[in-house]
């Protein structure tokens, strides 16, 4: 499977043609966004709970999670998550540059 | 520099050095496009990421699940399989294998792979859970050391 992806990447790179890839990507992006919006709406716990989770001290690690070995300090979980998000945003911008390049040329 | 839907041509540095002012201003106009793009991307990124956090906690919290380590993908595929059957579980594992192991390669070498392969966002779903449980305890967010 990895070899297949690598060959696919090689073909796209050497052909210099990526219109089909952009169409596929656009479709996948919409699937992801629509899917996550649906699941979020389904599992939404209410604004009160979400907003209280953003206030320092407004949340505690539940006992069941502590029993599973999760650290009682939530920041040890939240900070890596914030860092993770930044990486995703940067990659999103890189892709935009890549997509805009043909238009800007 | 690029032409139409192709890429791979090196920038003409000589031309850039000798560019006249009107041409430079015209090119600078593209800054607005980039600024707008980055701003919109940030908004979408924040909204979608927040949705993944909420969805992840909403699904995993009530089940008292905090999957981690080598069983992370397996546990999540089991959740998927509970709704989509064995085929759904298999599909999830297939996607994880394909996307997670290769998205870095594709995104760096081809360019658009990061969006083609939304495993970074998918993994957000993997790394968070909701602290609320059936007894109404308060909430928290947790990530796993991926």
mmCIF file of C-alpha atoms in Angstrom:
data_model
loop_
_atom_site.group_PDB
_atom_site.id
_atom_site.type_symbol
_atom_site.label_atom_id
_atom_site.label_comp_id
_atom_site.label_asym_id
_atom_site.label_seq_id
_atom_site.Cartn_x
_atom_site.Cartn_y
_atom_site.Cartn_z
ATOM 1 C CA UNK A 1 0.000 0.000 0.000
ATOM 2 C CA UNK A 2 2.791 2.370 0.890
ATOM 3 C CA UNK A 3 4.497 1.554 -2.365
ATOM 4 C CA UNK A 4 1.293 2.327 -4.219
ATOM 5 C CA UNK A 5 0.991 5.744 -2.627
ATOM 6 C CA UNK A 6 4.636 6.471 -3.313
ATOM 7 C CA UNK A 7 4.228 5.520 -6.995
ATOM 8 C CA UNK A 8 1.103 7.637 -7.226
ATOM 9 C CA UNK A 9 2.971 10.620 -5.768
ATOM 10 C CA UNK A 10 5.805 10.029 -8.207
ATOM 11 C CA UNK A 11 3.463 9.950 -11.199
ATOM 12 C CA UNK A 12 1.727 13.166 -10.181
ATOM 13 C CA UNK A 13 5.059 14.857 -9.555
ATOM 14 C CA UNK A 14 6.573 13.880 -12.865
ATOM 15 C CA UNK A 15 3.462 14.471 -14.940
ATOM 16 C CA UNK A 16 3.019 17.956 -13.479
ATOM 17 C CA UNK A 17 -0.712 17.495 -13.871
ATOM 18 C CA UNK A 18 -2.916 17.636 -10.800
ATOM 19 C CA UNK A 19 -6.381 18.816 -11.869
ATOM 20 C CA UNK A 20 -7.953 15.443 -11.143
ATOM 21 C CA UNK A 21 -6.193 15.359 -7.814
ATOM 22 C CA UNK A 22 -7.645 18.739 -6.912
ATOM 23 C CA UNK A 23 -11.163 17.555 -7.733
ATOM 24 C CA UNK A 24 -10.714 14.457 -5.591
ATOM 25 C CA UNK A 25 -9.269 16.508 -2.779
ATOM 26 C CA UNK A 26 -12.092 19.011 -2.900
ATOM 27 C CA UNK A 27 -14.622 16.199 -2.663
ATOM 28 C CA UNK A 28 -12.793 14.638 0.285
ATOM 29 C CA UNK A 29 -12.550 17.966 2.070
ATOM 30 C CA UNK A 30 -16.306 18.463 1.751
ATOM 31 C CA UNK A 31 -16.929 14.950 3.014
ATOM 32 C CA UNK A 32 -14.744 15.608 6.054
ATOM 33 C CA UNK A 33 -16.284 18.985 6.822
ATOM 34 C CA UNK A 34 -19.892 17.893 6.349
ATOM 35 C CA UNK A 35 -19.207 14.712 8.311
ATOM 36 C CA UNK A 36 -17.650 16.439 11.267
ATOM 37 C CA UNK A 37 -20.346 19.095 11.365
ATOM 38 C CA UNK A 38 -22.973 16.344 11.470
ATOM 39 C CA UNK A 39 -21.220 14.410 14.244
ATOM 40 C CA UNK A 40 -20.624 17.592 16.208
ATOM 41 C CA UNK A 41 -24.277 18.545 15.999
ATOM 42 C CA UNK A 42 -25.208 15.012 17.071
ATOM 43 C CA UNK A 43 -22.809 14.901 20.026
ATOM 44 C CA UNK A 44 -22.986 18.556 21.046
ATOM 45 C CA UNK A 45 -23.176 18.717 24.855
ATOM 46 C CA UNK A 46 -24.556 22.273 25.004
ATOM 47 C CA UNK A 47 -22.905 25.678 25.049
ATOM 48 C CA UNK A 48 -22.753 25.831 28.828
ATOM 49 C CA UNK A 49 -20.567 22.769 29.022
ATOM 50 C CA UNK A 50 -18.382 23.763 26.088
ATOM 51 C CA UNK A 51 -17.778 27.292 27.359
ATOM 52 C CA UNK A 52 -17.173 26.156 30.926
ATOM 53 C CA UNK A 53 -14.458 23.905 29.534
ATOM 54 C CA UNK A 54 -12.624 26.956 28.231
ATOM 55 C CA UNK A 55 -12.365 28.559 31.671
ATOM 56 C CA UNK A 56 -9.271 27.576 33.671
ATOM 57 C CA UNK A 57 -10.431 25.612 36.682
ATOM 58 C CA UNK A 58 -13.839 25.074 35.162
ATOM 59 C CA UNK A 59 -13.134 21.476 34.344
ATOM 60 C CA UNK A 60 -11.774 18.429 36.088
ATOM 61 C CA UNK A 61 -10.537 15.117 34.818
ATOM 62 C CA UNK A 62 -13.266 12.606 35.633
ATOM 63 C CA UNK A 63 -12.534 9.685 37.888
ATOM 64 C CA UNK A 64 -12.915 7.061 35.179
ATOM 65 C CA UNK A 65 -10.168 8.797 33.166
ATOM 66 C CA UNK A 66 -7.884 9.006 36.196
ATOM 67 C CA UNK A 67 -8.356 5.294 36.683
ATOM 68 C CA UNK A 68 -7.082 4.794 33.154
ATOM 69 C CA UNK A 69 -3.844 6.559 34.014
ATOM 70 C CA UNK A 70 -4.669 9.990 32.551
ATOM 71 C CA UNK A 71 -2.793 12.812 34.271
ATOM 72 C CA UNK A 72 -5.007 14.883 36.603
ATOM 73 C CA UNK A 73 -3.579 18.088 35.120
ATOM 74 C CA UNK A 74 -5.697 18.777 31.990
ATOM 75 C CA UNK A 75 -3.090 21.160 30.565
ATOM 76 C CA UNK A 76 -0.796 18.245 29.873
ATOM 77 C CA UNK A 77 -3.445 17.118 27.432
ATOM 78 C CA UNK A 78 -4.618 20.463 26.109
ATOM 79 C CA UNK A 79 -1.259 22.028 25.232
ATOM 80 C CA UNK A 80 -0.163 19.258 22.860
ATOM 81 C CA UNK A 81 -3.566 19.527 21.219
ATOM 82 C CA UNK A 82 -3.081 23.264 20.631
ATOM 83 C CA UNK A 83 0.320 22.585 19.104
ATOM 84 C CA UNK A 84 -1.179 19.940 16.891
ATOM 85 C CA UNK A 85 -3.764 22.369 15.561
ATOM 86 C CA UNK A 86 -1.131 24.913 14.590
ATOM 87 C CA UNK A 87 0.594 22.366 12.407
ATOM 88 C CA UNK A 88 -2.620 21.606 10.594
ATOM 89 C CA UNK A 89 -3.260 25.281 9.920
ATOM 90 C CA UNK A 90 0.229 25.785 8.495
ATOM 91 C CA UNK A 91 -0.197 22.861 6.151
ATOM 92 C CA UNK A 92 -3.541 24.224 5.042
ATOM 93 C CA UNK A 93 -1.862 27.486 4.037
ATOM 94 C CA UNK A 94 0.874 25.630 2.187
ATOM 95 C CA UNK A 95 -1.727 23.839 0.176
ATOM 96 C CA UNK A 96 -3.431 27.113 -0.664
ATOM 97 C CA UNK A 97 -0.171 28.537 -1.959
ATOM 98 C CA UNK A 98 0.315 25.433 -3.992
ATOM 99 C CA UNK A 99 -3.173 25.653 -5.472
ATOM 100 C CA UNK A 100 -2.922 29.371 -6.161
ATOM 101 C CA UNK A 101 0.431 29.121 -7.863
ATOM 102 C CA UNK A 102 -0.952 28.303 -11.332
ATOM 103 C CA UNK A 103 -3.347 31.248 -11.146
ATOM 104 C CA UNK A 104 -0.653 33.630 -10.018
ATOM 105 C CA UNK A 105 1.787 32.650 -12.728
ATOM 106 C CA UNK B 1 7.036 29.537 -10.965
ATOM 107 C CA UNK B 2 4.196 27.647 -12.513
ATOM 108 C CA UNK B 3 2.217 27.536 -15.703
ATOM 109 C CA UNK B 4 -1.482 26.639 -15.813
ATOM 110 C CA UNK B 5 -1.948 23.430 -13.865
ATOM 111 C CA UNK B 6 1.674 22.442 -13.954
ATOM 112 C CA UNK B 7 4.537 23.205 -11.660
ATOM 113 C CA UNK B 8 8.184 22.584 -11.210
ATOM 114 C CA UNK B 9 9.739 25.507 -13.102
ATOM 115 C CA UNK B 10 12.367 27.437 -11.168
ATOM 116 C CA UNK B 11 11.851 31.130 -10.512
ATOM 117 C CA UNK B 12 13.462 33.524 -12.974
ATOM 118 C CA UNK B 13 15.573 35.436 -10.467
ATOM 119 C CA UNK B 14 17.095 37.720 -13.119
ATOM 120 C CA UNK B 15 13.668 38.858 -14.247
ATOM 121 C CA UNK B 16 12.606 39.423 -10.651
ATOM 122 C CA UNK B 17 15.694 41.538 -9.965
ATOM 123 C CA UNK B 18 15.111 43.732 -13.023
ATOM 124 C CA UNK B 19 11.352 44.045 -12.623
ATOM 125 C CA UNK B 20 9.917 47.546 -13.090
ATOM 126 C CA UNK B 21 7.795 49.241 -10.460
ATOM 127 C CA UNK B 22 4.353 48.791 -12.105
ATOM 128 C CA UNK B 23 4.967 45.074 -12.526
ATOM 129 C CA UNK B 24 6.141 44.774 -8.942
ATOM 130 C CA UNK B 25 3.006 46.573 -7.737
ATOM 131 C CA UNK B 26 0.838 44.283 -9.812
ATOM 132 C CA UNK B 27 2.474 41.252 -8.270
ATOM 133 C CA UNK B 28 2.174 42.780 -4.827
ATOM 134 C CA UNK B 29 -1.571 42.866 -5.418
ATOM 135 C CA UNK B 30 -1.521 39.148 -4.917
ATOM 136 C CA UNK B 31 -0.673 39.758 -1.287
ATOM 137 C CA UNK B 32 -4.349 40.504 -0.739
ATOM 138 C CA UNK B 33 -5.250 37.104 -2.129
ATOM 139 C CA UNK B 34 -2.779 35.409 0.160
ATOM 140 C CA UNK B 35 -3.890 37.404 3.205
ATOM 141 C CA UNK B 36 -7.522 36.587 2.519
ATOM 142 C CA UNK B 37 -6.710 32.961 1.964
ATOM 143 C CA UNK B 38 -4.725 32.692 5.180
ATOM 144 C CA UNK B 39 -7.458 34.444 7.168
ATOM 145 C CA UNK B 40 -10.236 32.269 5.797
ATOM 146 C CA UNK B 41 -8.077 29.185 6.305
ATOM 147 C CA UNK B 42 -7.549 30.166 9.927
ATOM 148 C CA UNK B 43 -11.275 30.595 10.542
ATOM 149 C CA UNK B 44 -12.126 27.288 8.896
ATOM 150 C CA UNK B 45 -9.271 25.624 10.755
ATOM 151 C CA UNK B 46 -10.461 26.868 14.129
ATOM 152 C CA UNK B 47 -14.083 25.901 13.470
ATOM 153 C CA UNK B 48 -13.281 22.447 12.110
ATOM 154 C CA UNK B 49 -10.720 21.724 14.810
ATOM 155 C CA UNK B 50 -13.190 22.760 17.500
ATOM 156 C CA UNK B 51 -15.792 20.514 15.917
ATOM 157 C CA UNK B 52 -13.380 17.594 16.010
ATOM 158 C CA UNK B 53 -12.644 18.225 19.677
ATOM 159 C CA UNK B 54 -16.326 18.382 20.574
ATOM 160 C CA UNK B 55 -17.196 15.378 18.429
ATOM 161 C CA UNK B 56 -14.296 13.365 19.811
ATOM 162 C CA UNK B 57 -15.249 14.093 23.384
ATOM 163 C CA UNK B 58 -18.915 13.546 22.701
ATOM 164 C CA UNK B 59 -18.276 10.096 21.272
ATOM 165 C CA UNK B 60 -15.500 8.815 23.529
ATOM 166 C CA UNK B 61 -16.516 10.399 26.848
ATOM 167 C CA UNK B 62 -19.855 8.654 27.363
ATOM 168 C CA UNK B 63 -18.147 5.362 26.492
ATOM 169 C CA UNK B 64 -15.445 6.033 29.082
ATOM 170 C CA UNK B 65 -12.806 5.455 26.467
ATOM 171 C CA UNK B 66 -9.355 7.000 26.367
ATOM 172 C CA UNK B 67 -7.682 4.942 23.657
ATOM 173 C CA UNK B 68 -3.939 5.204 23.390
ATOM 174 C CA UNK B 69 -0.836 3.400 22.292
ATOM 175 C CA UNK B 70 -0.784 0.613 19.739
ATOM 176 C CA UNK B 71 -4.473 -0.139 20.286
ATOM 177 C CA UNK B 72 -5.578 3.368 19.414
ATOM 178 C CA UNK B 73 -6.616 2.636 15.850
ATOM 179 C CA UNK B 74 -8.074 -0.740 16.781
ATOM 180 C CA UNK B 75 -10.272 0.723 19.510
ATOM 181 C CA UNK B 76 -11.516 3.437 17.211
ATOM 182 C CA UNK B 77 -12.168 1.004 14.409
ATOM 183 C CA UNK B 78 -14.287 -0.991 16.851
ATOM 184 C CA UNK B 79 -16.369 2.107 17.481
ATOM 185 C CA UNK B 80 -16.702 2.570 13.758
ATOM 186 C CA UNK B 81 -17.617 -1.081 13.336
ATOM 187 C CA UNK B 82 -20.374 -0.784 15.934
ATOM 188 C CA UNK B 83 -22.244 1.490 13.506
ATOM 189 C CA UNK B 84 -20.997 0.335 10.124
ATOM 190 C CA UNK B 85 -20.395 -3.339 10.752
ATOM 191 C CA UNK B 86 -17.239 -5.317 10.087
ATOM 192 C CA UNK B 87 -16.782 -3.716 6.710
ATOM 193 C CA UNK B 88 -16.824 -0.285 8.341
ATOM 194 C CA UNK B 89 -14.173 -1.359 10.820
ATOM 195 C CA UNK B 90 -12.031 -2.745 8.045
ATOM 196 C CA UNK B 91 -12.485 0.431 6.029
ATOM 197 C CA UNK B 92 -11.383 2.500 8.997
ATOM 198 C CA UNK B 93 -8.258 0.445 9.526
ATOM 199 C CA UNK B 94 -7.495 0.586 5.832
ATOM 200 C CA UNK B 95 -7.829 4.360 5.828
ATOM 201 C CA UNK B 96 -5.690 4.718 8.934
ATOM 202 C CA UNK B 97 -3.003 2.560 7.419
ATOM 203 C CA UNK B 98 -3.053 4.408 4.134
ATOM 204 C CA UNK B 99 -3.487 7.913 5.384
ATOM 205 C CA UNK B 100 -1.588 7.993 8.611
ATOM 206 C CA UNK B 101 1.533 6.360 7.278
ATOM 207 C CA UNK B 102 1.722 8.289 4.037
ATOM 208 C CA UNK B 103 0.202 11.711 4.479
ATOM 209 C CA UNK B 104 3.509 13.277 5.395
ATOM 210 C CA UNK B 105 5.158 11.916 2.295
ATOM 211 C CA UNK B 106 2.403 13.034 -0.039
ATOM 212 C CA UNK B 107 1.918 16.435 1.530
ATOM 213 C CA UNK B 108 5.575 17.292 1.394
ATOM 214 C CA UNK B 109 6.390 15.804 -1.974
ATOM 215 C CA UNK B 110 3.232 16.439 -3.955
ATOM 216 C CA UNK B 111 1.846 19.416 -2.112
ATOM 217 C CA UNK B 112 -1.840 18.913 -1.537
ATOM 218 C CA UNK B 113 -1.601 15.716 0.391
ATOM 219 C CA UNK B 114 -2.317 17.323 3.671
ATOM 220 C CA UNK B 115 -5.818 18.142 2.566
ATOM 221 C CA UNK B 116 -6.169 15.105 0.427
ATOM 222 C CA UNK B 117 -5.492 13.118 3.515
ATOM 223 C CA UNK B 118 -7.338 14.603 6.429
ATOM 224 C CA UNK B 119 -5.696 12.312 8.922
ATOM 225 C CA UNK B 120 -4.412 15.189 10.998
ATOM 226 C CA UNK B 121 -7.950 16.186 11.696
ATOM 227 C CA UNK B 122 -8.993 12.588 11.975
ATOM 228 C CA UNK B 123 -6.273 12.058 14.516
ATOM 229 C CA UNK B 124 -7.657 14.946 16.510
ATOM 230 C CA UNK B 125 -10.730 12.853 16.839
ATOM 231 C CA UNK B 126 -8.512 10.060 18.019
ATOM 232 C CA UNK B 127 -6.762 12.089 20.656
ATOM 233 C CA UNK B 128 -9.603 13.728 22.506
ATOM 234 C CA UNK B 129 -12.331 12.430 24.667
ATOM 235 C CA UNK B 130 -15.085 13.999 26.583
ATOM 236 C CA UNK B 131 -14.862 13.975 30.338
ATOM 237 C CA UNK B 132 -18.584 13.972 30.841
ATOM 238 C CA UNK B 133 -19.913 10.638 31.894
ATOM 239 C CA UNK B 134 -23.272 9.220 32.600
ATOM 240 C CA UNK B 135 -23.299 10.577 36.140
ATOM 241 C CA UNK B 136 -23.070 14.148 34.913
ATOM 242 C CA UNK B 137 -19.491 14.864 35.954
ATOM 243 C CA UNK B 138 -17.949 18.034 34.612
ATOM 244 C CA UNK B 139 -16.077 17.928 31.340
ATOM 245 C CA UNK B 140 -12.467 17.944 30.348
ATOM 246 C CA UNK B 141 -10.448 17.381 27.249
ATOM 247 C CA UNK B 142 -7.630 14.974 26.913
ATOM 248 C CA UNK B 143 -5.180 14.139 24.191
ATOM 249 C CA UNK B 144 -3.073 11.111 23.754
ATOM 250 C CA UNK B 145 0.645 11.128 23.065
ATOM 251 C CA UNK B 146 0.614 10.380 19.372
#
